[in-house]
Structures are given as structure tokens and as C-alpha cells.
């Protein structure tokens, strides 16, 4: 077959196909035209491709180019007729679907600000060599009180100040046998010292529970960061340095630290720890030198070792760093609040 003949055949076919696509009145007519011209089995395109075999080799290149143009034209005309008829329907695509619109992001959630704070605190204290330690949230009176030098008649053991659990074996709430939700992470000090010999350098971050009425700075469930350092010749100066380095790293800038005399049964001397930040002194927790009675309770010799301990409120730290004014926002479950962190 001559090149001229081939080209005129294609011209005619192309015209027929384009007319047919353009005049197609519905999706069925478009599909029928597509099969007639572009169909893989019996379409005109198939015949034309066969004709290529009879073309003189020297004319093949020109014939091939014409064939490619033919295919492109027909394909474009097919697609144009589809969209003219809202023809996406024929291929099962919603005609109102616009692939250029931005998609809907799946809501994958993220880590709660208190968990973020806990991770951050562990990282800072880890850099100072403090290892993470854990203890149970349901405690016995030995770890929550007795070993911490809080005797049976101490007001801290009052049933009104603690969440005692009703168990079959429980005797009267507040007495030696009854379990409770731990009211402080100082319980972990005891658990660590019972299992390990000095030197000890641990922190424990976890939930504690107290029947405090919720307000802007109190919640019945909150978190504490407990620190314990036991070795030879540990002093208050070490305690102050660790807390100052911690506060400077966590809050940023050069944070001043202040100790106010206080009382905790398990430390002697005891202090309240305040940080000066943005011109305001804020109380973050308690601290002190481990009381000899505590060392005796865990079988250490208070003549040979000394140590410091501290307990800071994690929510207060998080609130200060992020400018949160009400602790209840952290636990309201309001995603508009949580998404900001
Ligand atoms: C204690 O719990 C001591 N165990 C701290 C301690 C540890 C002293 C080791 C000495 C040695 P306190 O009851 O003051 O101390 O609580 C410590 C901090 O927990 C408070 O300063 C405050 O930041 C936080 N806190 C206390 N109650 C609540 C509450 N209801 N809601 C939120 N945070 C609280």
C-alpha cells in the first residue's frame, strides 16, 4: 500500500471517528464509537495497524507518525465527548468528583500534652544520669506511708485525704491493711531502695490521686516527677544544682530557684521548691534530704549514705511552660484545646 493511500484512509477514518464522537448523544453512543474505532479486538485502529505491514519500508516512518497522531486525536476526542456528556459515569466515576480539590486529612491524633511533658522531663533528667523507675498506682500503706515515716495516726493518712480501696481483706480505711490509690510518687523511692543498693539516681513519673476538689490548679488525678539520689556525701547543694539545671532546661532561660523551709515526714530538712520565671515565684513541689528513718526502713545505714529527694507537679510544669491557666483544660477532652500542642 502506498503512503498516500494509507494517509487518505486515516484522514477519512479520523473524520468519521471525530464526527461520531462529537455527535454521540449519550454515553452508550460514545462507548459504541470507542469500540468501533479504538476497540482492541475489532476496532478500525487494529485494521490500520495491520495496513502498516504493507507500507514500503522507506515510508514507514512517515506512516508511523501519521498513525500516532491518529491515535492521539481519537483518544482526545473520546475523552472530550465523555466529559461533554458527564461521561465519567460510563466508567463508574462520580461526575461531581473533582480530583483537583484538596483531600480530607485523616485524623491521626497526637500525643497528649502531659505525655509529651513526661517524655521531655525524662529526657532532661536522663541527660543528668537519672534512670526511670516505676511503681504501682494501687499501693499498700507500707510504701505510701509507713516506710516514708508517716505513722498510723498521722493526718496524711486520713480517709478524707486519700482514695482507699474497698477489698475483701481490707480492715478499717487508713489502717495498716487497706490498699489505696497512691497519693504521691514518693512510694517509688521506697520500692527502688528496697531492691537496689546505693548509689541510686532515679526519677519516677506517674499518676497520683487525691480527693482534692478540682479548680484551676488542682485535680483529683495528677502526675508527679519524683527524684531520688542516694550516695556518699550528697548535700543540699547537689539538690539545688540538679533542680536549677532541670528548670533551666525545661523552662528555658536562666531560671532562679528558691528553697522555703517546710516539712515532709520523709525528708529532713525539707523545703518547698519555687522557680522564678517571668518575674513570678511559683511553687512546683517539695524536696529535702532523705530522712534517716526512711533509710532505716529500707535497710540502709544512715551513717554511711545520704541522699536527696524531690517531688514536682507535672501539670504545673506543663502549664507554666505552655501558658495554660486552668489544669482542667488538660483533662476536659476538648480537642480544640488539645490540638494546640
Ligand atoms: C508531695 O507530694 C511530696 N511527696 C513531695 C516530696 C517528694 C517532698 C520528695 C520531699 C521529697 P506535695 O503534696 O506538696 O508534696 O505535692 C507536690 C506537688 O504536687 C505540688 O507542689 C503541686 O505541684 C502538685 N500537686 C499537689 N496536689 C495537686 C493537685 N490536686 N493537682 C495538681 N497538682 C498537685
PDB file of N, CA, C and O and ligand atoms in Angstrom, residues 148 183-187 189 208-215 217-227 262-264 266-267 269-273 283-290 308-317 319 327, ligand 1:
ATOM      1  N   UNK A 148       7.728   5.682 104.647  1.00  0.00           N
ATOM      2  CA  UNK A 148       8.027   7.100 104.428  1.00  0.00           C
ATOM      3  C   UNK A 148       7.895   7.894 105.736  1.00  0.00           C
ATOM      4  O   UNK A 148       7.739   9.118 105.712  1.00  0.00           O
ATOM      5  N   UNK A 183      -0.958   8.478  96.796  1.00  0.00           N
ATOM      6  CA  UNK A 183      -1.199   9.915  96.863  1.00  0.00           C
ATOM      7  C   UNK A 183       0.043  10.706  96.485  1.00  0.00           C
ATOM      8  O   UNK A 183       0.013  11.929  96.396  1.00  0.00           O
ATOM      9  N   UNK A 184       1.155   9.988  96.262  1.00  0.00           N
ATOM     10  CA  UNK A 184       2.406  10.662  95.885  1.00  0.00           C
ATOM     11  C   UNK A 184       3.336   9.624  95.256  1.00  0.00           C
ATOM     12  O   UNK A 184       3.214   8.423  95.535  1.00  0.00           O
ATOM     13  N   UNK A 185       4.256  10.100  94.419  1.00  0.00           N
ATOM     14  CA  UNK A 185       5.193   9.158  93.796  1.00  0.00           C
ATOM     15  C   UNK A 185       6.353   8.810  94.726  1.00  0.00           C
ATOM     16  O   UNK A 185       7.221   8.018  94.362  1.00  0.00           O
ATOM     17  N   UNK A 186       6.371   9.382  95.939  1.00  0.00           N
ATOM     18  CA  UNK A 186       7.442   9.045  96.892  1.00  0.00           C
ATOM     19  C   UNK A 186       7.455   7.547  97.207  1.00  0.00           C
ATOM     20  O   UNK A 186       8.472   7.002  97.646  1.00  0.00           O
ATOM     21  N   UNK A 187       6.324   6.870  96.964  1.00  0.00           N
ATOM     22  CA  UNK A 187       6.254   5.408  97.140  1.00  0.00           C
ATOM     23  C   UNK A 187       7.358   4.712  96.344  1.00  0.00           C
ATOM     24  O   UNK A 187       7.882   3.689  96.787  1.00  0.00           O
ATOM     25  N   UNK A 189      10.333   5.772  95.702  1.00  0.00           N
ATOM     26  CA  UNK A 189      11.619   5.843  96.426  1.00  0.00           C
ATOM     27  C   UNK A 189      11.830   4.561  97.213  1.00  0.00           C
ATOM     28  O   UNK A 189      12.888   3.938  97.165  1.00  0.00           O
ATOM     29  N   UNK A 208      -0.819  10.177  90.368  1.00  0.00           N
ATOM     30  CA  UNK A 208      -1.159  10.076  91.786  1.00  0.00           C
ATOM     31  C   UNK A 208      -2.587  10.593  91.967  1.00  0.00           C
ATOM     32  O   UNK A 208      -3.119  11.274  91.088  1.00  0.00           O
ATOM     33  N   UNK A 209      -3.183  10.253  93.112  1.00  0.00           N
ATOM     34  CA  UNK A 209      -4.611  10.542  93.299  1.00  0.00           C
ATOM     35  C   UNK A 209      -4.870  11.147  94.671  1.00  0.00           C
ATOM     36  O   UNK A 209      -4.364  10.643  95.683  1.00  0.00           O
ATOM     37  N   UNK A 210      -5.652  12.213  94.698  1.00  0.00           N
ATOM     38  CA  UNK A 210      -6.046  12.812  95.978  1.00  0.00           C
ATOM     39  C   UNK A 210      -7.472  13.351  95.836  1.00  0.00           C
ATOM     40  O   UNK A 210      -7.803  13.898  94.789  1.00  0.00           O
ATOM     41  N   UNK A 211      -8.264  13.242  96.890  1.00  0.00           N
ATOM     42  CA  UNK A 211      -9.642  13.764  96.793  1.00  0.00           C
ATOM     43  C   UNK A 211      -9.679  15.293  96.883  1.00  0.00           C
ATOM     44  O   UNK A 211     -10.414  15.857  97.688  1.00  0.00           O
ATOM     45  N   UNK A 212      -8.896  15.965  96.063  1.00  0.00           N
ATOM     46  CA  UNK A 212      -8.908  17.430  96.028  1.00  0.00           C
ATOM     47  C   UNK A 212     -10.023  17.896  95.097  1.00  0.00           C
ATOM     48  O   UNK A 212     -10.213  17.326  94.024  1.00  0.00           O
ATOM     49  N   UNK A 213     -10.761  18.933  95.500  1.00  0.00           N
ATOM     50  CA  UNK A 213     -11.802  19.477  94.612  1.00  0.00           C
ATOM     51  C   UNK A 213     -11.117  20.139  93.410  1.00  0.00           C
ATOM     52  O   UNK A 213     -10.157  20.883  93.583  1.00  0.00           O
ATOM     53  N   UNK A 214     -11.598  19.843  92.194  1.00  0.00           N
ATOM     54  CA  UNK A 214     -10.953  20.440  91.020  1.00  0.00           C
ATOM     55  C   UNK A 214     -11.106  21.963  91.018  1.00  0.00           C
ATOM     56  O   UNK A 214     -12.183  22.478  91.298  1.00  0.00           O
ATOM     57  N   UNK A 215      -9.999  22.645  90.749  1.00  0.00           N
ATOM     58  CA  UNK A 215     -10.055  24.090  90.489  1.00  0.00           C
ATOM     59  C   UNK A 215      -8.958  24.372  89.452  1.00  0.00           C
ATOM     60  O   UNK A 215      -8.449  23.448  88.826  1.00  0.00           O
ATOM     61  N   UNK A 217      -5.903  24.991  89.630  1.00  0.00           N
ATOM     62  CA  UNK A 217      -4.565  24.420  89.845  1.00  0.00           C
ATOM     63  C   UNK A 217      -4.592  23.045  90.512  1.00  0.00           C
ATOM     64  O   UNK A 217      -3.542  22.486  90.809  1.00  0.00           O
ATOM     65  N   UNK A 218      -5.776  22.523  90.791  1.00  0.00           N
ATOM     66  CA  UNK A 218      -5.878  21.204  91.428  1.00  0.00           C
ATOM     67  C   UNK A 218      -6.779  20.277  90.632  1.00  0.00           C
ATOM     68  O   UNK A 218      -7.783  20.708  90.078  1.00  0.00           O
ATOM     69  N   UNK A 219      -6.410  19.002  90.646  1.00  0.00           N
ATOM     70  CA  UNK A 219      -7.230  17.973  90.017  1.00  0.00           C
ATOM     71  C   UNK A 219      -7.091  16.713  90.867  1.00  0.00           C
ATOM     72  O   UNK A 219      -6.045  16.503  91.478  1.00  0.00           O
ATOM     73  N   UNK A 220      -8.141  15.886  90.955  1.00  0.00           N
ATOM     74  CA  UNK A 220      -8.038  14.704  91.835  1.00  0.00           C
ATOM     75  C   UNK A 220      -7.047  13.660  91.314  1.00  0.00           C
ATOM     76  O   UNK A 220      -6.584  12.825  92.084  1.00  0.00           O
ATOM     77  N   UNK A 221      -6.743  13.695  90.041  1.00  0.00           N
ATOM     78  CA  UNK A 221      -5.706  12.820  89.476  1.00  0.00           C
ATOM     79  C   UNK A 221      -4.692  13.745  88.836  1.00  0.00           C
ATOM     80  O   UNK A 221      -5.076  14.641  88.085  1.00  0.00           O
ATOM     81  N   UNK A 222      -3.446  13.603  89.187  1.00  0.00           N
ATOM     82  CA  UNK A 222      -2.417  14.419  88.540  1.00  0.00           C
ATOM     83  C   UNK A 222      -1.122  13.609  88.504  1.00  0.00           C
ATOM     84  O   UNK A 222      -1.128  12.423  88.864  1.00  0.00           O
ATOM     85  N   UNK A 223      -0.063  14.211  87.992  1.00  0.00           N
ATOM     86  CA  UNK A 223       1.201  13.479  87.852  1.00  0.00           C
ATOM     87  C   UNK A 223       2.302  14.166  88.658  1.00  0.00           C
ATOM     88  O   UNK A 223       2.298  15.385  88.797  1.00  0.00           O
ATOM     89  N   UNK A 224       3.198  13.351  89.160  1.00  0.00           N
ATOM     90  CA  UNK A 224       4.369  13.910  89.837  1.00  0.00           C
ATOM     91  C   UNK A 224       5.637  13.357  89.210  1.00  0.00           C
ATOM     92  O   UNK A 224       5.650  12.250  88.665  1.00  0.00           O
ATOM     93  N   UNK A 225       6.692  14.164  89.313  1.00  0.00           N
ATOM     94  CA  UNK A 225       8.026  13.656  88.974  1.00  0.00           C
ATOM     95  C   UNK A 225       8.813  13.552  90.275  1.00  0.00           C
ATOM     96  O   UNK A 225       9.093  14.558  90.919  1.00  0.00           O
ATOM     97  N   UNK A 226       9.099  12.321  90.654  1.00  0.00           N
ATOM     98  CA  UNK A 226       9.868  12.071  91.864  1.00  0.00           C
ATOM     99  C   UNK A 226      11.332  11.889  91.485  1.00  0.00           C
ATOM    100  O   UNK A 226      11.639  11.240  90.482  1.00  0.00           O
ATOM    101  N   UNK A 227      12.213  12.465  92.259  1.00  0.00           N
ATOM    102  CA  UNK A 227      13.644  12.249  92.028  1.00  0.00           C
ATOM    103  C   UNK A 227      14.275  11.722  93.301  1.00  0.00           C
ATOM    104  O   UNK A 227      13.883  12.106  94.405  1.00  0.00           O
ATOM    105  N   UNK A 262      10.181  23.861 104.987  1.00  0.00           N
ATOM    106  CA  UNK A 262       8.873  23.206 105.011  1.00  0.00           C
ATOM    107  C   UNK A 262       8.981  21.935 105.846  1.00  0.00           C
ATOM    108  O   UNK A 262       9.980  21.721 106.531  1.00  0.00           O
ATOM    109  N   UNK A 263       7.973  21.100 105.765  1.00  0.00           N
ATOM    110  CA  UNK A 263       8.036  19.831 106.482  1.00  0.00           C
ATOM    111  C   UNK A 263       7.450  18.703 105.646  1.00  0.00           C
ATOM    112  O   UNK A 263       6.340  18.803 105.122  1.00  0.00           O
ATOM    113  N   UNK A 264       8.226  17.627 105.490  1.00  0.00           N
ATOM    114  CA  UNK A 264       7.716  16.354 104.982  1.00  0.00           C
ATOM    115  C   UNK A 264       8.267  15.284 105.917  1.00  0.00           C
ATOM    116  O   UNK A 264       9.441  15.363 106.322  1.00  0.00           O
ATOM    117  N   UNK A 266       9.304  12.432 105.411  1.00  0.00           N
ATOM    118  CA  UNK A 266      10.353  11.568 104.835  1.00  0.00           C
ATOM    119  C   UNK A 266      11.609  12.319 104.421  1.00  0.00           C
ATOM    120  O   UNK A 266      12.523  11.733 103.848  1.00  0.00           O
ATOM    121  N   UNK A 267      11.662  13.639 104.682  1.00  0.00           N
ATOM    122  CA  UNK A 267      12.900  14.382 104.420  1.00  0.00           C
ATOM    123  C   UNK A 267      13.219  15.265 105.619  1.00  0.00           C
ATOM    124  O   UNK A 267      12.321  15.742 106.317  1.00  0.00           O
ATOM    125  N   UNK A 269      16.530  18.190 106.382  1.00  0.00           N
ATOM    126  CA  UNK A 269      15.485  19.205 106.316  1.00  0.00           C
ATOM    127  C   UNK A 269      14.616  19.073 105.057  1.00  0.00           C
ATOM    128  O   UNK A 269      15.005  18.434 104.099  1.00  0.00           O
ATOM    129  N   UNK A 270      13.457  19.735 105.124  1.00  0.00           N
ATOM    130  CA  UNK A 270      12.522  19.714 103.999  1.00  0.00           C
ATOM    131  C   UNK A 270      12.335  21.133 103.471  1.00  0.00           C
ATOM    132  O   UNK A 270      12.418  22.095 104.238  1.00  0.00           O
ATOM    133  N   UNK A 271      12.057  21.229 102.181  1.00  0.00           N
ATOM    134  CA  UNK A 271      11.839  22.549 101.573  1.00  0.00           C
ATOM    135  C   UNK A 271      10.705  22.488 100.557  1.00  0.00           C
ATOM    136  O   UNK A 271      10.379  21.432 100.022  1.00  0.00           O
ATOM    137  N   UNK A 272      10.117  23.668 100.322  1.00  0.00           N
ATOM    138  CA  UNK A 272       9.250  23.836  99.154  1.00  0.00           C
ATOM    139  C   UNK A 272      10.140  24.421  98.069  1.00  0.00           C
ATOM    140  O   UNK A 272      10.983  25.283  98.346  1.00  0.00           O
ATOM    141  N   UNK A 273       9.949  23.965  96.836  1.00  0.00           N
ATOM    142  CA  UNK A 273      10.788  24.420  95.727  1.00  0.00           C
ATOM    143  C   UNK A 273      10.007  25.415  94.866  1.00  0.00           C
ATOM    144  O   UNK A 273       8.946  25.082  94.347  1.00  0.00           O
ATOM    145  N   UNK A 283       5.462  27.833  93.059  1.00  0.00           N
ATOM    146  CA  UNK A 283       5.801  26.591  93.758  1.00  0.00           C
ATOM    147  C   UNK A 283       5.566  25.398  92.848  1.00  0.00           C
ATOM    148  O   UNK A 283       4.499  25.264  92.245  1.00  0.00           O
ATOM    149  N   UNK A 284       6.578  24.568  92.737  1.00  0.00           N
ATOM    150  CA  UNK A 284       6.452  23.399  91.870  1.00  0.00           C
ATOM    151  C   UNK A 284       6.435  22.083  92.633  1.00  0.00           C
ATOM    152  O   UNK A 284       6.031  21.067  92.089  1.00  0.00           O
ATOM    153  N   UNK A 285       6.884  22.100  93.893  1.00  0.00           N
ATOM    154  CA  UNK A 285       6.863  20.843  94.623  1.00  0.00           C
ATOM    155  C   UNK A 285       7.659  20.911  95.910  1.00  0.00           C
ATOM    156  O   UNK A 285       8.026  21.986  96.384  1.00  0.00           O
ATOM    157  N   UNK A 286       7.896  19.720  96.478  1.00  0.00           N
ATOM    158  CA  UNK A 286       8.637  19.620  97.727  1.00  0.00           C
ATOM    159  C   UNK A 286       9.931  18.852  97.516  1.00  0.00           C
ATOM    160  O   UNK A 286      10.078  18.140  96.524  1.00  0.00           O
ATOM    161  N   UNK A 287      10.854  19.011  98.468  1.00  0.00           N
ATOM    162  CA  UNK A 287      12.137  18.320  98.360  1.00  0.00           C
ATOM    163  C   UNK A 287      12.811  18.299  99.720  1.00  0.00           C
ATOM    164  O   UNK A 287      12.315  18.888 100.688  1.00  0.00           O
ATOM    165  N   UNK A 288      13.951  17.641  99.791  1.00  0.00           N
ATOM    166  CA  UNK A 288      14.714  17.630 101.038  1.00  0.00           C
ATOM    167  C   UNK A 288      15.747  16.525 101.037  1.00  0.00           C
ATOM    168  O   UNK A 288      15.890  15.794 100.054  1.00  0.00           O
ATOM    169  N   UNK A 289      16.445  16.421 102.183  1.00  0.00           N
ATOM    170  CA  UNK A 289      17.412  15.341 102.352  1.00  0.00           C
ATOM    171  C   UNK A 289      16.670  14.142 102.944  1.00  0.00           C
ATOM    172  O   UNK A 289      15.891  14.296 103.896  1.00  0.00           O
ATOM    173  N   UNK A 290      16.902  12.963 102.379  1.00  0.00           N
ATOM    174  CA  UNK A 290      16.174  11.760 102.815  1.00  0.00           C
ATOM    175  C   UNK A 290      16.347  11.567 104.331  1.00  0.00           C
ATOM    176  O   UNK A 290      17.463  11.586 104.849  1.00  0.00           O
ATOM    177  N   UNK A 308      19.192  12.971  98.507  1.00  0.00           N
ATOM    178  CA  UNK A 308      18.105  13.947  98.419  1.00  0.00           C
ATOM    179  C   UNK A 308      16.955  13.359  97.628  1.00  0.00           C
ATOM    180  O   UNK A 308      17.137  12.399  96.862  1.00  0.00           O
ATOM    181  N   UNK A 309      15.767  13.935  97.839  1.00  0.00           N
ATOM    182  CA  UNK A 309      14.582  13.510  97.082  1.00  0.00           C
ATOM    183  C   UNK A 309      13.765  14.756  96.778  1.00  0.00           C
ATOM    184  O   UNK A 309      13.843  15.752  97.494  1.00  0.00           O
ATOM    185  N   UNK A 310      13.045  14.695  95.677  1.00  0.00           N
ATOM    186  CA  UNK A 310      12.129  15.796  95.366  1.00  0.00           C
ATOM    187  C   UNK A 310      10.897  15.253  94.655  1.00  0.00           C
ATOM    188  O   UNK A 310      10.932  14.158  94.082  1.00  0.00           O
ATOM    189  N   UNK A 311       9.804  15.997  94.740  1.00  0.00           N
ATOM    190  CA  UNK A 311       8.571  15.612  94.045  1.00  0.00           C
ATOM    191  C   UNK A 311       7.933  16.859  93.460  1.00  0.00           C
ATOM    192  O   UNK A 311       7.568  17.782  94.200  1.00  0.00           O
ATOM    193  N   UNK A 312       7.866  16.913  92.116  1.00  0.00           N
ATOM    194  CA  UNK A 312       7.322  18.107  91.456  1.00  0.00           C
ATOM    195  C   UNK A 312       6.019  17.772  90.750  1.00  0.00           C
ATOM    196  O   UNK A 312       5.832  16.656  90.267  1.00  0.00           O
ATOM    197  N   UNK A 313       5.111  18.745  90.676  1.00  0.00           N
ATOM    198  CA  UNK A 313       3.846  18.536  89.979  1.00  0.00           C
ATOM    199  C   UNK A 313       4.036  18.698  88.473  1.00  0.00           C
ATOM    200  O   UNK A 313       4.434  19.756  88.003  1.00  0.00           O
ATOM    201  N   UNK A 314       3.757  17.607  87.726  1.00  0.00           N
ATOM    202  CA  UNK A 314       3.996  17.623  86.271  1.00  0.00           C
ATOM    203  C   UNK A 314       3.040  18.580  85.561  1.00  0.00           C
ATOM    204  O   UNK A 314       3.434  19.329  84.666  1.00  0.00           O
ATOM    205  N   UNK A 315       1.758  18.599  85.984  1.00  0.00           N
ATOM    206  CA  UNK A 315       0.799  19.501  85.351  1.00  0.00           C
ATOM    207  C   UNK A 315       1.242  20.956  85.516  1.00  0.00           C
ATOM    208  O   UNK A 315       1.161  21.753  84.589  1.00  0.00           O
ATOM    209  N   UNK A 316       1.707  21.292  86.739  1.00  0.00           N
ATOM    210  CA  UNK A 316       2.126  22.687  86.977  1.00  0.00           C
ATOM    211  C   UNK A 316       3.285  23.058  86.064  1.00  0.00           C
ATOM    212  O   UNK A 316       3.363  24.181  85.566  1.00  0.00           O
ATOM    213  N   UNK A 317       4.195  22.112  85.845  1.00  0.00           N
ATOM    214  CA  UNK A 317       5.338  22.388  84.957  1.00  0.00           C
ATOM    215  C   UNK A 317       4.860  22.603  83.524  1.00  0.00           C
ATOM    216  O   UNK A 317       5.243  23.561  82.856  1.00  0.00           O
ATOM    217  N   UNK A 319       1.885  23.442  82.526  1.00  0.00           N
ATOM    218  CA  UNK A 319       1.060  24.659  82.430  1.00  0.00           C
ATOM    219  C   UNK A 319       1.939  25.900  82.346  1.00  0.00           C
ATOM    220  O   UNK A 319       1.681  26.806  81.556  1.00  0.00           O
ATOM    221  N   UNK A 327      -5.855  23.847  84.909  1.00  0.00           N
ATOM    222  CA  UNK A 327      -5.458  22.424  84.813  1.00  0.00           C
ATOM    223  C   UNK A 327      -6.583  21.573  84.225  1.00  0.00           C
ATOM    224  O   UNK A 327      -6.342  20.575  83.551  1.00  0.00           O
TER     225      UNK A 327
HETATM  226  C1  LIG B   1       4.450  15.761  97.882  1.00  0.00           C
HETATM  227  O1  LIG B   1       3.597  15.095  97.289  1.00  0.00           O
HETATM  228  C2  LIG B   1       5.750  15.162  98.277  1.00  0.00           C
HETATM  229  N1  LIG B   1       5.727  13.732  98.049  1.00  0.00           N
HETATM  230  C3  LIG B   1       6.886  15.840  97.531  1.00  0.00           C
HETATM  231  C4  LIG B   1       8.229  15.453  98.039  1.00  0.00           C
HETATM  232  C5  LIG B   1       8.933  14.438  97.425  1.00  0.00           C
HETATM  233  C6  LIG B   1       8.810  16.103  99.138  1.00  0.00           C
HETATM  234  C7  LIG B   1      10.197  14.056  97.882  1.00  0.00           C
HETATM  235  C8  LIG B   1      10.057  15.761  99.593  1.00  0.00           C
HETATM  236  C9  LIG B   1      10.744  14.733  98.975  1.00  0.00           C
HETATM  237  P1  LIG B   1       3.042  17.959  97.815  1.00  0.00           P
HETATM  238  O2  LIG B   1       1.850  17.374  98.458  1.00  0.00           O
HETATM  239  O3  LIG B   1       3.389  19.340  98.169  1.00  0.00           O
HETATM  240  O4  LIG B   1       4.345  17.085  98.090  1.00  0.00           O
HETATM  241  O5  LIG B   1       2.850  17.866  96.233  1.00  0.00           O
HETATM  242  C10 LIG B   1       3.898  18.195  95.356  1.00  0.00           C
HETATM  243  C11 LIG B   1       3.380  18.953  94.164  1.00  0.00           C
HETATM  244  O6  LIG B   1       2.345  18.235  93.512  1.00  0.00           O
HETATM  245  C12 LIG B   1       2.746  20.290  94.472  1.00  0.00           C
HETATM  246  O7  LIG B   1       3.705  21.297  94.648  1.00  0.00           O
HETATM  247  C13 LIG B   1       1.953  20.531  93.224  1.00  0.00           C
HETATM  248  O8  LIG B   1       2.792  20.991  92.171  1.00  0.00           O
HETATM  249  C14 LIG B   1       1.469  19.165  92.881  1.00  0.00           C
HETATM  250  N2  LIG B   1       0.084  18.936  93.340  1.00  0.00           N
HETATM  251  C15 LIG B   1      -0.335  18.646  94.604  1.00  0.00           C
HETATM  252  N3  LIG B   1      -1.670  18.473  94.632  1.00  0.00           N
HETATM  253  C16 LIG B   1      -2.098  18.640  93.357  1.00  0.00           C
HETATM  254  C17 LIG B   1      -3.394  18.574  92.714  1.00  0.00           C
HETATM  255  N4  LIG B   1      -4.504  18.257  93.377  1.00  0.00           N
HETATM  256  N5  LIG B   1      -3.461  18.830  91.393  1.00  0.00           N
HETATM  257  C18 LIG B   1      -2.339  19.112  90.693  1.00  0.00           C
HETATM  258  N6  LIG B   1      -1.107  19.169  91.217  1.00  0.00           N
HETATM  259  C19 LIG B   1      -0.985  18.945  92.544  1.00  0.00           C
END
